[in-house]
CSV table of C-alpha atoms in Angstrom, one decimal:
chain,number,residue,atom,x,y,z
A,775,MET,CA,46.6,94.7,75.4
A,776,PRO,CA,49.5,94.1,77.8
A,777,THR,CA,49.3,90.5,78.9
A,778,LEU,CA,50.9,88.7,82.2
A,779,LEU,CA,50.7,85.1,81.9
A,780,HIS,CA,50.2,84.3,85.8
A,781,LEU,CA,51.8,80.8,86.8
A,782,ASP,CA,51.6,79.4,90.6
A,783,SER,CA,52.4,75.7,91.4
A,784,SER,CA,52.2,76.3,95.2
A,785,ALA,CA,50.4,72.7,97.1
A,786,ASP,CA,49.8,75.1,100.0
A,787,LEU,CA,46.3,77.0,99.4
A,788,ARG,CA,46.3,78.6,102.6
A,789,THR,CA,49.4,79.9,103.3
A,790,SER,CA,51.4,80.1,100.5
A,791,VAL,CA,54.1,82.8,100.2
A,792,SER,CA,55.2,81.7,96.4
A,793,ARG,CA,51.1,82.3,96.0
A,794,ALA,CA,51.2,85.6,97.7
A,795,LEU,CA,53.9,87.6,95.8
A,796,THR,CA,52.1,86.3,92.5
A,797,ALA,CA,49.2,87.4,93.6
A,798,ARG,CA,50.6,90.8,94.8
A,799,PHE,CA,52.1,91.1,91.3
A,800,ALA,CA,49.5,90.5,89.1
A,801,THR,CA,47.3,92.4,91.1
A,802,THR,CA,49.5,95.3,90.7
A,803,TRP,CA,49.3,94.5,86.9
A,804,THR,CA,45.8,95.4,86.8
A,805,GLU,CA,46.1,98.2,88.3
A,806,ILE,CA,48.5,100.1,86.0
A,807,SER,CA,45.1,100.7,83.7
A,808,PRO,CA,42.3,98.7,82.5
A,809,ASP,CA,43.8,97.2,79.4
A,810,HIS,CA,46.2,95.6,81.3
A,811,LEU,CA,45.0,91.5,80.8
A,812,VAL,CA,45.9,88.4,83.4
A,813,VAL,CA,45.9,84.8,82.0
A,814,GLN,CA,46.5,82.4,85.0
A,815,ARG,CA,47.5,79.0,84.9
A,816,ASP,CA,47.6,76.8,88.7
A,817,LEU,CA,50.1,74.5,88.0
A,818,HIS,CA,48.8,72.9,91.2
A,819,LEU,CA,45.2,73.0,91.0
A,820,ASP,CA,44.9,72.4,87.2
A,821,PRO,CA,48.1,70.2,87.2
A,822,LEU,CA,49.6,68.8,83.8
A,823,PRO,CA,49.9,65.7,83.2
A,824,HIS,CA,54.0,64.0,83.3
A,825,LEU,CA,55.3,64.2,80.0
A,826,PRO,CA,53.9,61.7,78.3
A,827,THR,CA,57.0,61.3,75.4
A,828,ASN,CA,60.3,62.2,75.5
A,829,ALA,CA,59.4,62.9,71.6
A,830,LEU,CA,57.8,65.7,72.9
A,831,HIS,CA,61.6,67.0,73.8
A,832,TRP,CA,61.4,67.8,70.4
A,833,ALA,CA,60.2,70.3,67.2
A,834,PRO,CA,58.3,67.7,65.1
A,835,ARG,CA,60.8,68.1,62.5
A,836,LEU,CA,63.3,66.9,64.7
A,837,ARG,CA,61.2,64.1,65.9
A,838,THR,CA,62.3,60.6,64.2
A,839,ALA,CA,59.7,58.6,62.2
A,840,ASP,CA,58.9,56.2,64.9
A,841,GLU,CA,58.4,58.6,67.5
A,842,VAL,CA,54.6,59.2,67.5
A,843,VAL,CA,53.5,62.0,70.1
A,844,PRO,CA,49.5,61.3,71.5
A,845,ALA,CA,47.2,64.2,69.7
A,846,ASP,CA,46.1,65.8,73.2
A,847,ALA,CA,49.5,65.6,74.4
A,848,GLU,CA,50.5,67.8,70.9
A,849,GLN,CA,47.7,69.5,71.4
A,850,LEU,CA,48.4,70.4,74.7
A,851,GLN,CA,51.8,70.9,74.6
A,852,LYS,CA,50.7,73.6,72.2
A,853,VAL,CA,48.5,75.5,74.1
A,854,LEU,CA,51.0,75.9,76.7
A,855,ILE,CA,53.8,77.5,74.3
A,856,GLU,CA,51.2,79.8,72.7
A,857,GLU,CA,50.0,80.7,75.6
A,858,LEU,CA,53.5,81.5,76.9
A,859,THR,CA,53.9,83.3,73.6
A,860,ASN,CA,51.3,85.7,73.3
A,861,ALA,CA,52.2,86.6,76.7
A,862,ASP,CA,53.8,90.5,77.5
A,863,VAL,CA,55.2,89.3,80.8
A,864,VAL,CA,55.1,86.4,83.2
A,865,VAL,CA,55.7,85.8,86.2
A,866,ILE,CA,55.9,82.2,87.9
A,867,GLY,CA,55.5,81.0,91.5
A,868,ALA,CA,58.2,78.1,92.1
A,869,PRO,CA,58.2,77.3,95.8
A,870,MET,CA,61.4,74.7,97.0
A,871,TYR,CA,60.3,71.6,97.6
A,872,ASN,CA,62.7,69.6,98.4
A,873,TRP,CA,66.0,72.2,96.7
A,874,GLY,CA,64.5,71.8,93.4
A,875,MET,CA,61.2,72.8,91.5
A,876,PRO,CA,57.5,71.4,92.6
A,877,SER,CA,56.8,68.2,90.2
A,878,THR,CA,54.3,70.9,88.4
A,879,LEU,CA,56.1,72.7,87.7
A,880,LYS,CA,58.8,70.8,85.8
A,881,ALA,CA,56.4,69.2,84.1
A,882,TRP,CA,55.8,72.7,82.7
A,883,ILE,CA,59.1,73.4,81.5
A,884,ASP,CA,59.0,69.9,80.3
A,885,TYR,CA,56.1,70.9,77.9
A,886,VAL,CA,57.4,73.9,76.8
A,887,GLN,CA,61.0,73.5,76.7
A,888,VAL,CA,61.4,72.2,72.9
A,889,SER,CA,64.7,72.1,71.1
A,890,GLY,CA,64.0,73.4,67.6
A,891,LEU,CA,61.1,75.1,68.5
A,892,THR,CA,62.0,76.9,71.7
A,893,SER,CA,65.5,77.1,72.2
A,894,ILE,CA,68.5,76.2,69.9
A,895,ILE,CA,69.4,73.0,69.0
A,896,ASP,CA,70.7,72.8,65.0
A,897,GLU,CA,68.9,76.5,64.1
A,898,PRO,CA,69.2,79.7,65.7
A,899,THR,CA,65.2,79.1,66.9
A,900,GLN,CA,64.4,81.5,69.8
A,901,PRO,CA,60.9,82.9,69.4
A,902,LEU,CA,60.8,83.8,73.3
A,903,ALA,CA,64.1,85.7,73.2
A,904,GLY,CA,64.0,88.8,75.8
A,905,LYS,CA,60.7,88.2,76.9
A,906,PRO,CA,60.8,89.1,81.2
A,907,VAL,CA,59.8,86.3,83.2
A,908,VAL,CA,59.7,87.1,87.3
A,909,ILE,CA,60.5,83.9,89.1
A,910,VAL,CA,60.0,83.8,92.2
A,911,SER,CA,61.0,81.0,94.6
A,912,SER,CA,60.4,81.3,98.4
A,913,ARG,CA,62.1,78.5,100.4
A,914,GLY,CA,62.2,77.3,104.1
A,915,ALA,CA,65.5,78.7,105.3
A,916,SER,CA,68.4,79.3,103.8
A,917,TYR,CA,70.5,79.0,101.3
A,918,GLY,CA,72.4,82.2,100.4
A,919,ALA,CA,76.7,82.8,100.6
A,920,GLY,CA,77.3,81.6,104.4
A,921,THR,CA,74.7,80.0,105.1
A,922,PRO,CA,74.0,76.3,106.4
A,923,GLY,CA,72.1,75.7,102.5
A,924,GLU,CA,74.7,77.3,100.8
A,925,GLY,CA,75.5,75.6,97.6
A,926,THR,CA,72.1,73.7,98.1
A,927,ASP,CA,69.2,75.7,95.6
A,928,PHE,CA,69.0,73.9,92.4
A,929,GLU,CA,65.6,75.5,91.6
A,930,VAL,CA,66.8,78.8,90.8
A,931,PRO,CA,69.2,77.3,88.5
A,932,SER,CA,67.1,74.9,87.6
A,933,LEU,CA,64.7,77.4,85.7
A,934,VAL,CA,67.2,79.9,85.3
A,935,GLN,CA,68.7,77.3,82.5
A,936,PRO,CA,65.5,76.0,80.2
A,937,LEU,CA,63.9,79.6,79.7
A,938,GLY,CA,67.1,82.0,80.7
A,939,VAL,CA,69.6,80.3,78.2
A,940,ALA,CA,67.8,77.8,76.3
A,941,MET,CA,65.1,80.3,75.5
A,942,GLY,CA,66.5,83.5,76.4
A,943,MET,CA,63.9,85.0,77.8
A,944,ASP,CA,64.9,87.5,80.4
A,945,VAL,CA,65.0,86.3,84.2
A,946,THR,CA,64.3,88.0,86.7
A,947,VAL,CA,64.4,85.6,90.1
A,948,VAL,CA,62.9,87.2,93.8
A,949,THR,CA,63.8,85.5,96.5
A,950,THR,CA,62.3,85.2,100.6
A,951,GLU,CA,63.8,82.7,102.3
A,952,LEU,CA,63.1,81.3,106.1
A,953,THR,CA,59.3,80.7,105.3
A,954,LEU,CA,59.6,78.0,108.1
A,955,ALA,CA,61.0,80.1,110.3
A,956,THR,CA,57.5,80.4,112.3
A,957,ARG,CA,56.6,77.4,112.4
A,958,LEU,CA,60.2,75.4,112.9
A,959,PRO,CA,61.6,75.7,116.5
A,960,ALA,CA,65.4,75.9,115.7
A,961,LEU,CA,64.3,79.0,113.0
A,962,ASN,CA,62.1,80.8,115.3
A,963,PRO,CA,65.1,83.5,116.3
A,964,PHE,CA,65.1,84.5,112.7
A,965,ALA,CA,61.5,85.2,112.4
A,966,GLY,CA,62.3,89.0,111.6
A,967,GLN,CA,64.7,88.5,109.0
A,968,ALA,CA,62.4,86.5,107.4
A,969,ALA,CA,59.6,89.5,107.6
A,970,ASP,CA,62.0,91.8,106.2
A,971,GLU,CA,62.8,89.2,103.3
A,972,LEU,CA,58.7,88.7,102.8
A,973,GLU,CA,58.1,92.6,103.1
A,974,LYS,CA,61.7,92.8,100.5
A,975,ALA,CA,59.4,90.9,98.1
A,976,ALA,CA,56.2,92.1,98.3
A,977,GLN,CA,57.8,95.3,97.1
A,978,ALA,CA,60.0,94.5,94.5
A,979,MET,CA,56.5,92.8,93.1
A,980,VAL,CA,55.0,95.9,92.9
A,981,ASP,CA,58.1,97.7,91.7
A,982,LEU,CA,58.4,95.0,89.0
A,983,ALA,CA,54.7,94.6,87.6
A,984,ARG,CA,54.5,98.4,87.4
A,985,LYS,CA,58.1,98.6,86.0
A,986,LEU,CA,57.7,95.8,83.4
A,987,GLY,CA,53.6,96.8,82.6
A,988,ALA,CA,55.1,100.4,81.7
A,989,ALA,CA,57.4,99.3,78.9
B,506,MET,CA,65.4,37.2,100.6
B,507,PRO,CA,67.7,40.7,99.0
B,508,THR,CA,65.4,42.3,97.5
B,509,LEU,CA,66.1,45.5,94.5
B,510,LEU,CA,63.8,48.1,94.5
B,511,HIS,CA,64.5,48.9,90.4
B,512,LEU,CA,62.3,52.5,89.6
B,513,ASP,CA,62.5,53.9,85.9
B,514,SER,CA,61.5,57.6,84.7
B,515,SER,CA,62.3,57.5,81.5
B,516,ALA,CA,59.3,58.6,79.0
B,517,ASP,CA,61.1,56.7,76.2
B,518,LEU,CA,60.5,53.2,75.9
B,519,ARG,CA,61.9,51.7,72.7
B,520,THR,CA,65.5,53.3,72.5
B,521,SER,CA,65.7,54.5,76.6
B,522,VAL,CA,69.5,54.2,77.6
B,523,SER,CA,68.6,54.7,81.5
B,524,ARG,CA,66.3,52.0,81.2
B,525,ALA,CA,68.6,49.3,79.2
B,526,LEU,CA,71.2,50.2,82.2
B,527,THR,CA,68.8,49.4,84.9
B,528,ALA,CA,67.2,46.7,83.3
B,529,ARG,CA,71.1,45.2,83.1
B,530,PHE,CA,70.7,46.1,86.4
B,531,ALA,CA,68.2,44.2,87.3
B,532,THR,CA,68.9,40.7,85.9
B,533,THR,CA,72.5,40.7,86.8
B,534,TRP,CA,71.0,41.4,90.8
B,535,THR,CA,68.3,38.3,89.4
B,536,GLU,CA,71.5,36.4,88.5
B,537,ILE,CA,73.1,36.0,91.4
B,538,SER,CA,70.6,33.6,93.7
B,539,PRO,CA,67.2,32.4,93.1
B,540,ASP,CA,66.6,33.8,96.2
B,541,HIS,CA,67.5,37.6,95.2
B,542,LEU,CA,64.5,39.4,94.6
B,543,VAL,CA,63.7,42.8,92.1
B,544,VAL,CA,60.4,45.4,92.9
B,545,GLN,CA,59.6,47.1,89.9
B,546,ARG,CA,58.2,50.3,89.6
B,547,ASP,CA,57.8,52.4,86.5
B,548,LEU,CA,57.3,55.9,87.4
B,549,HIS,CA,56.4,56.7,83.5
B,550,LEU,CA,54.1,53.8,83.0
B,551,ASP,CA,52.5,54.2,86.7
B,552,PRO,CA,53.0,58.3,86.8
B,553,LEU,CA,52.0,59.5,90.8
B,554,PRO,CA,50.1,61.9,91.1
B,555,HIS,CA,51.6,65.1,91.7
B,556,LEU,CA,51.6,66.0,95.9
B,557,PRO,CA,47.8,67.0,96.5
B,558,THR,CA,49.2,69.3,99.4
B,559,ASN,CA,52.8,69.7,101.0
B,560,ALA,CA,51.4,69.1,103.8
B,561,LEU,CA,53.2,65.5,102.4
B,562,HIS,CA,56.7,67.5,103.1
B,563,TRP,CA,56.1,66.3,107.4
B,564,ALA,CA,55.7,63.8,109.3
B,565,PRO,CA,51.9,63.5,110.6
B,566,ARG,CA,53.1,64.6,114.2
B,567,LEU,CA,54.6,67.7,112.8
B,568,ARG,CA,51.7,68.6,110.7
B,569,THR,CA,50.1,71.8,112.0
B,570,ALA,CA,46.0,70.9,113.2
B,571,ASP,CA,44.5,72.3,109.9
B,572,GLU,CA,46.4,70.2,107.4
B,573,VAL,CA,44.4,67.7,105.9
B,574,VAL,CA,45.9,65.2,104.2
B,575,PRO,CA,43.4,63.4,101.9
B,576,ALA,CA,43.4,59.5,102.8
B,577,ASP,CA,44.7,57.8,99.0
B,578,ALA,CA,47.2,60.4,99.1
B,579,GLU,CA,48.7,59.3,102.6
B,580,GLN,CA,48.3,55.8,101.9
B,581,LEU,CA,50.1,56.1,98.7
B,582,GLN,CA,53.2,58.0,100.8
B,583,LYS,CA,53.1,55.2,103.6
B,584,VAL,CA,53.0,52.3,100.1
B,585,LEU,CA,56.3,54.3,98.8
B,586,ILE,CA,58.6,54.3,102.0
B,587,GLU,CA,57.8,51.1,102.6
B,588,GLU,CA,58.9,49.6,99.2
B,589,LEU,CA,62.4,51.7,99.8
B,590,THR,CA,62.5,50.6,103.2
B,591,ASN,CA,61.7,47.3,102.5
B,592,ALA,CA,64.7,46.8,99.7
B,593,ASP,CA,67.9,46.0,100.4
B,594,VAL,CA,69.3,48.2,97.4
B,595,VAL,CA,67.4,50.6,95.4
B,596,VAL,CA,68.6,51.3,91.6
B,597,ILE,CA,67.1,54.3,90.3
B,598,GLY,CA,67.0,55.3,86.0
B,599,ALA,CA,66.8,59.1,86.0
B,600,PRO,CA,67.5,60.4,82.3
B,601,MET,CA,68.0,64.5,82.2
B,602,TYR,CA,65.1,65.9,81.1
B,603,ASN,CA,65.6,70.1,80.5
B,604,TRP,CA,68.9,69.7,82.9
B,605,GLY,CA,67.1,68.3,85.8
B,606,MET,CA,65.1,65.3,86.7
B,607,PRO,CA,61.8,64.4,84.7
B,608,SER,CA,58.4,65.4,86.2
B,609,THR,CA,57.8,61.9,87.0
B,610,LEU,CA,60.9,61.4,89.3
B,611,LYS,CA,60.7,64.0,91.2
B,612,ALA,CA,56.9,63.3,92.6
B,613,TRP,CA,58.6,60.5,94.0
B,614,ILE,CA,61.5,62.3,95.5
B,615,ASP,CA,58.3,64.5,96.9
B,616,TYR,CA,56.4,61.7,97.9
B,617,VAL,CA,59.4,59.8,99.7
B,618,GLN,CA,61.6,62.8,101.5
B,619,VAL,CA,59.4,63.5,104.3
B,620,SER,CA,61.3,65.7,106.8
B,621,GLY,CA,60.8,64.4,110.7
B,622,LEU,CA,59.8,60.5,108.8
B,623,THR,CA,62.3,60.1,106.5
B,624,SER,CA,64.9,62.7,106.9
B,625,ILE,CA,65.9,64.6,109.8
B,626,ILE,CA,64.5,67.9,111.1
B,627,ASP,CA,63.9,68.2,115.1
B,628,GLU,CA,65.0,64.7,116.3
B,629,PRO,CA,67.8,62.1,114.3
B,630,THR,CA,65.5,60.6,112.1
B,631,GLN,CA,67.4,59.3,109.2
B,632,PRO,CA,66.1,55.3,108.8
B,633,LEU,CA,67.1,54.5,105.4
B,634,ALA,CA,70.7,55.7,106.4
B,635,GLY,CA,73.1,53.7,104.9
B,636,LYS,CA,70.9,51.8,102.2
B,637,PRO,CA,72.7,51.4,98.8
B,638,VAL,CA,71.2,53.3,96.0
B,639,VAL,CA,72.6,53.7,91.9
B,640,ILE,CA,71.4,56.9,90.3
B,641,VAL,CA,71.1,56.1,86.7
B,642,SER,CA,71.6,59.2,84.8
B,643,SER,CA,71.6,59.0,80.7
B,644,ARG,CA,72.0,63.1,79.3
B,645,GLY,CA,72.3,63.3,75.4
B,646,ALA,CA,75.7,66.2,76.0
B,647,SER,CA,78.5,66.2,78.3
B,648,TYR,CA,78.6,67.9,81.3
B,649,GLY,CA,82.2,67.3,82.6
B,650,ALA,CA,84.9,69.6,83.4
B,651,GLY,CA,85.8,71.7,79.9
B,652,THR,CA,82.7,70.5,78.5
B,653,PRO,CA,80.2,73.1,77.1
B,654,GLY,CA,77.3,71.9,79.3
B,655,GLU,CA,79.8,72.2,82.4
B,656,GLY,CA,78.1,72.9,85.8
B,657,THR,CA,74.5,72.7,84.0
B,658,ASP,CA,73.6,69.2,85.8
B,659,PHE,CA,71.4,70.1,88.1
B,660,GLU,CA,69.5,66.5,88.1
B,661,VAL,CA,72.4,64.6,90.0
B,662,PRO,CA,72.8,67.0,92.4
B,663,SER,CA,69.1,67.9,93.2
B,664,LEU,CA,68.9,64.1,94.1
B,665,VAL,CA,71.9,63.4,96.0
B,666,GLN,CA,70.8,65.7,98.4
B,667,PRO,CA,67.6,64.8,99.6
B,668,LEU,CA,68.6,60.9,99.0
B,669,GLY,CA,72.1,60.9,100.3
B,670,VAL,CA,72.7,64.0,102.5
B,671,ALA,CA,68.8,64.3,103.8
B,672,MET,CA,67.9,60.9,104.0
B,673,GLY,CA,71.3,60.0,105.1
B,674,MET,CA,71.7,57.0,101.9
B,675,ASP,CA,74.6,55.8,100.3
B,676,VAL,CA,74.5,57.0,96.8
B,677,THR,CA,77.2,55.8,94.0
B,678,VAL,CA,76.1,57.7,91.0
B,679,VAL,CA,76.8,56.6,87.2
B,680,THR,CA,76.3,58.8,84.2
B,681,THR,CA,76.5,58.0,80.2
B,682,GLU,CA,76.4,61.0,78.5
B,683,LEU,CA,76.1,61.9,75.1
B,684,THR,CA,72.9,59.6,74.6
B,685,LEU,CA,71.8,62.1,71.2
B,686,ALA,CA,75.1,61.6,69.8
B,687,THR,CA,73.8,59.1,67.1
B,688,ARG,CA,70.4,61.5,66.7
B,689,LEU,CA,72.1,64.9,66.4
B,690,PRO,CA,74.9,66.3,63.4
B,691,ALA,CA,77.1,68.6,65.6
B,692,LEU,CA,77.4,65.1,67.8
B,693,ASN,CA,78.2,63.2,65.2
B,694,PRO,CA,81.9,63.3,65.8
B,695,PHE,CA,81.5,61.6,69.2
B,696,ALA,CA,79.8,59.1,68.3
B,697,GLY,CA,82.4,56.6,69.4
B,698,GLN,CA,82.8,58.7,73.0
B,699,ALA,CA,79.5,58.3,73.3
B,700,ALA,CA,79.6,54.2,73.1
B,701,ASP,CA,82.5,53.7,75.1
B,702,GLU,CA,80.4,55.4,77.4
B,703,LEU,CA,77.6,53.3,77.7
B,704,GLU,CA,79.9,50.2,77.8
B,705,LYS,CA,81.4,51.6,80.6
B,706,ALA,CA,78.2,52.3,82.7
B,707,ALA,CA,76.5,48.3,81.2
B,708,GLN,CA,80.3,47.2,82.8
B,709,ALA,CA,79.4,49.2,86.6
B,710,MET,CA,75.4,48.0,86.2
B,711,VAL,CA,77.3,44.3,86.6
B,712,ASP,CA,79.8,45.2,89.0
B,713,LEU,CA,77.8,46.8,90.6
B,714,ALA,CA,74.7,44.7,91.2
B,715,ARG,CA,77.5,42.3,91.7
B,716,LYS,CA,78.8,43.9,94.9
B,717,LEU,CA,75.4,45.0,96.5
B,718,GLY,CA,73.5,41.6,96.2
B,719,ALA,CA,76.5,39.4,98.0
B,720,ALA,CA,76.8,42.0,100.8
């Protein structure tokens, strides 16, 4: 059965744009057929503990003799990687917090990006290569070429590097900007642009879910 | 009394390079005079909870009427910002994990980078402007110009943007590369270079601590 792994990390449970968009993706996915399943993991409501030891960065065979991993952390890492492995498609809600990802999402990345297990370090180990992952990055201001924020989006590259490059997943990034246009007086003039961007992103969720769910 | 805030975030308590370097900084600091104090916060051993609500990104005056912040989170944010405010100099141990900072350090950034309180959003609010902060970024491989990792260090810019640009602090970055040279066979040929880099970084700790501690 085609399975979507639906991850959210927004700390906003009321007005989150990233949550609205990933929900749109998940709803479209389930509407394709009764066979289309969704596994949901809310990294904010059910947060992962920070990585208890750097030994978790390494496949067990690559750990040094004196690197000890607590059994519960080992088990959690196994569960998270299995969840990712079992998904056909992944959608990740990734609001930009202070030019990067939320700490909840970074904790997840640090559990699943494992040298010699999910990414290449000494042997060609990339079991998740080719798996489609859709990153939904919502951000308060503008970061495109020619805008004041140009060059300061460190979130998308920080996600593409481990998921797309190291793990070889097939990453699609959907951004929606100016989410603070209605909140900050200085950005009010861009409210129309923000609404247009949001509408386009919502349509992208529908189109991507249908396309990836039909594959 | 000249106070150093000493932050560590490495999840490695045995062989951490960033911990060794920040410790060198702190030791040098205390050796300047008996008046030189160190306040230590270990973000790994005493981890901060992930941000419970995005309302903490905003100064209280800028929160919307329906944004509620739990009292303990509000208090924690206040303590962290006071700690930073009361420090004359800050040293941050920031090992690179998966091309970015550890989630423990991102959680700290998200508590202290607050629009309208520690950074400018509508009024010129930058109470920490000019405070010296030394970022110690240790990384397993090489990320300089002409190396395979060129363009994929997303950690340093993710730290400089909130601390240096938004909050206006006076940031100095010290990097030490190839910390995995003795662990990974492919990097073994660079062990000498790694040792040289580490020695230079250790000397930079001593020089910076003396310079900033004498100011």
